mmCIF file with all atom_site columns, C-alpha atoms in Angstrom:
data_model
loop_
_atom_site.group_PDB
_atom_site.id
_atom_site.type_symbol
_atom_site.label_atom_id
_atom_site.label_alt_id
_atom_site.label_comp_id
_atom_site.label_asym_id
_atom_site.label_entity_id
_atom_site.label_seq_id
_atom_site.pdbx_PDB_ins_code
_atom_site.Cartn_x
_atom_site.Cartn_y
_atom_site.Cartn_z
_atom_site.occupancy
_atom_site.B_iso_or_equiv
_atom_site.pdbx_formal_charge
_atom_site.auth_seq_id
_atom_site.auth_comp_id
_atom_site.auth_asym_id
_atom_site.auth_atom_id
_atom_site.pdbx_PDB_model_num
ATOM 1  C CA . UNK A 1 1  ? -8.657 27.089  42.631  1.00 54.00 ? 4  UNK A CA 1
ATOM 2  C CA . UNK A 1 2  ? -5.751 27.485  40.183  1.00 57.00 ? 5  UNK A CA 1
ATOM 3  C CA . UNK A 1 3  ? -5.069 24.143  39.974  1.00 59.00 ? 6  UNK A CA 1
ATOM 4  C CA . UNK A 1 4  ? -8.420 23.086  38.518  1.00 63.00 ? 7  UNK A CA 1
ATOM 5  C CA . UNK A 1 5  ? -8.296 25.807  35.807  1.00 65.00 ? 8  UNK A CA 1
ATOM 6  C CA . UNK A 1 6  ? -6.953 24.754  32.650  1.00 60.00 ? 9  UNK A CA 1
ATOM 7  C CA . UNK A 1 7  ? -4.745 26.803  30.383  1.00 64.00 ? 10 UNK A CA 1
ATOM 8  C CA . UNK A 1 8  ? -5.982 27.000  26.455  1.00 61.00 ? 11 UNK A CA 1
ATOM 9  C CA . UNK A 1 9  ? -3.187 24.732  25.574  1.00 59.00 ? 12 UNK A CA 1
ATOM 10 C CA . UNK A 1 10 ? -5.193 21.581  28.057  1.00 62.00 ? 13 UNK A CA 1
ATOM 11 C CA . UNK A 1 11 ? -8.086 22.728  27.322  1.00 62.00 ? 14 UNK A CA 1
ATOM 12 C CA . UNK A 1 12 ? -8.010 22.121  23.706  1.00 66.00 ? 15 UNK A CA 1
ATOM 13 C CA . UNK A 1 13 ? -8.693 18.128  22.700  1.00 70.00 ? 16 UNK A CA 1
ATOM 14 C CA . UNK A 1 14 ? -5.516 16.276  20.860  1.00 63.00 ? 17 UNK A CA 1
ATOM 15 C CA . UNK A 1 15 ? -5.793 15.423  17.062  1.00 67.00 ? 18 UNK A CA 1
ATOM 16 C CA . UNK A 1 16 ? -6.352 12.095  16.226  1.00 69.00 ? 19 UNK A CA 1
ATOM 17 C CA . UNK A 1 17 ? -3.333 10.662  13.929  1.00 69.00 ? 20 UNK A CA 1
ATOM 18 C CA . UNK A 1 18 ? -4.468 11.265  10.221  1.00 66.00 ? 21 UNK A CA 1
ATOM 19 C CA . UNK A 1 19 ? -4.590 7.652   9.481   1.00 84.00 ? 22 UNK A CA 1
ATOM 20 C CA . UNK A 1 20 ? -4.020 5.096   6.102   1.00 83.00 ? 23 UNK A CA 1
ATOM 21 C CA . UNK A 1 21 ? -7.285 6.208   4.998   1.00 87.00 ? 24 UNK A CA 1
ATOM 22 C CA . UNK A 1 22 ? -6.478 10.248  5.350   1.00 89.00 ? 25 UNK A CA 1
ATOM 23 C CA . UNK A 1 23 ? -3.528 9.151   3.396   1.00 87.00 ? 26 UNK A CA 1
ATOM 24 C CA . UNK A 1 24 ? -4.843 7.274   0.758   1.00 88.00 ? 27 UNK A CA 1
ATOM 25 C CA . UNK A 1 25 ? -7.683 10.670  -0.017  1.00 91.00 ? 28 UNK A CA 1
ATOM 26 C CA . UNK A 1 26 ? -5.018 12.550  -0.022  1.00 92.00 ? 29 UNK A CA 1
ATOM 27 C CA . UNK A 1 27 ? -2.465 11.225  -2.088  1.00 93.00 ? 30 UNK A CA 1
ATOM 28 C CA . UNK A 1 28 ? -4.590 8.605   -4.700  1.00 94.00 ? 31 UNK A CA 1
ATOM 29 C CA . UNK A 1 29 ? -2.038 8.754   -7.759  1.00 96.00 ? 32 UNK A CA 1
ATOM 30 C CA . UNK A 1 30 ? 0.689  8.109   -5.019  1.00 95.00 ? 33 UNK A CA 1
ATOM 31 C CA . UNK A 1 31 ? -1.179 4.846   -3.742  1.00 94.00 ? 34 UNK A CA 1
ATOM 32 C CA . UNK A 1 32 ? -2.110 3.594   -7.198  1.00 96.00 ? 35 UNK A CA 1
ATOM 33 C CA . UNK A 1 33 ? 1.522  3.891   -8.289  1.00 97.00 ? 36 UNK A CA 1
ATOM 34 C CA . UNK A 1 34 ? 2.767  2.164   -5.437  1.00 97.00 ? 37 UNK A CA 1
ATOM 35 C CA . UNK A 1 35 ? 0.214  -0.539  -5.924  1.00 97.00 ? 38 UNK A CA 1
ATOM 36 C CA . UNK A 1 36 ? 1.374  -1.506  -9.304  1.00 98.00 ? 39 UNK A CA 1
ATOM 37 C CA . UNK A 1 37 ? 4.934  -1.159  -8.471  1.00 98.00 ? 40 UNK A CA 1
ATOM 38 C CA . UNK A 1 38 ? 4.206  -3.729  -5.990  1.00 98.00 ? 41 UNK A CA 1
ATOM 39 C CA . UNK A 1 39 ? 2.483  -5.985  -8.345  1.00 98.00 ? 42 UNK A CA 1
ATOM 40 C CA . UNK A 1 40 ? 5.142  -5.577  -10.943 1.00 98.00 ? 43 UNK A CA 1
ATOM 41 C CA . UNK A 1 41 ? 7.403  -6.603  -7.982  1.00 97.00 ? 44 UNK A CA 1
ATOM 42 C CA . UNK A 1 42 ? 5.658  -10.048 -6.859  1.00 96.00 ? 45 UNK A CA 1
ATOM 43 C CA . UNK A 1 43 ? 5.371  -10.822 -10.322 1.00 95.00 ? 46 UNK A CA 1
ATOM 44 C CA . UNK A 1 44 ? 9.266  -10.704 -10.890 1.00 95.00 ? 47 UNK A CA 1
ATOM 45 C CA . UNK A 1 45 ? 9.521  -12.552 -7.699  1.00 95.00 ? 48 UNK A CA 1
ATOM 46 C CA . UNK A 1 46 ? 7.458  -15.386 -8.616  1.00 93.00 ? 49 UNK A CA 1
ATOM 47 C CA . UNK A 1 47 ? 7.935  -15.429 -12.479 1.00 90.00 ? 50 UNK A CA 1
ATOM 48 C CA . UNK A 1 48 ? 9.858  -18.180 -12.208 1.00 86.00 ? 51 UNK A CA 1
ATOM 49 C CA . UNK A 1 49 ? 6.635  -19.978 -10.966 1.00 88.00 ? 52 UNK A CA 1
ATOM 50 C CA . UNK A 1 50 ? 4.132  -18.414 -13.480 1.00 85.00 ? 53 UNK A CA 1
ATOM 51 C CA . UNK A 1 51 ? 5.973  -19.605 -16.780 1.00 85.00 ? 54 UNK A CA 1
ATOM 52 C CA . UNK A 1 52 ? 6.155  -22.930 -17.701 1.00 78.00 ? 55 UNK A CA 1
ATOM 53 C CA . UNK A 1 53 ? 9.431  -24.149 -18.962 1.00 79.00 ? 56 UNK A CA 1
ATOM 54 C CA . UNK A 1 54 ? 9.251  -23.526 -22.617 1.00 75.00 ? 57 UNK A CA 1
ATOM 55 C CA . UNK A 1 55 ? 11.330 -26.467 -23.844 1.00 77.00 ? 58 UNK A CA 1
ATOM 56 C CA . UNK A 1 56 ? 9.446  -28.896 -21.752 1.00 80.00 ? 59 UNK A CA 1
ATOM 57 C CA . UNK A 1 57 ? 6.033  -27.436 -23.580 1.00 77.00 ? 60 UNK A CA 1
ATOM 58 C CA . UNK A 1 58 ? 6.718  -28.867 -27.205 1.00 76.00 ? 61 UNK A CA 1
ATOM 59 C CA . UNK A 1 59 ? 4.654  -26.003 -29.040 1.00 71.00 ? 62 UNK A CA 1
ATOM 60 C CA . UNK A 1 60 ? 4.483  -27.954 -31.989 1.00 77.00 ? 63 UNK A CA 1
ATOM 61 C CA . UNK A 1 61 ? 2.396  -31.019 -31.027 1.00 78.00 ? 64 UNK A CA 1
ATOM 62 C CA . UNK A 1 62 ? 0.185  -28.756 -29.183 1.00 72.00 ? 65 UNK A CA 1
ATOM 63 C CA . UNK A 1 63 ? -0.839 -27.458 -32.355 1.00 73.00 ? 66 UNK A CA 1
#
């Protein structure tokens, strides 16, 4: 008969993991600042491909 009883420690159910969600409720200002320093990031990263060479743009005749 002991060994079906269970002790308070068993008999209480195990939390579920907080989650990204939990996370992101919690801590907004932390996720928007990490968003934009990962925008600011791919946009350093691919800069090179965003810009057109300026000498190859001739500003003046596109006047």
């Amino acid at each position: 008969m002991t060994d079906a009883m269970l002790t308070g420690a068993d008999a209480l159910p195990r939390p579920k993991r907080a989650g990204w969600w939990r996370f992101v409720r919690r801590n907004p200002t932390l996720v928007l600042g990490a968003a934009i320093l990962l925008v600011m990031g791919l946009f350093a990263l691919f800069a090179s491909f965003l810009a057109g060479d300026p000498i190859t743009m001739q500003p003046a005749q596109r006047l």
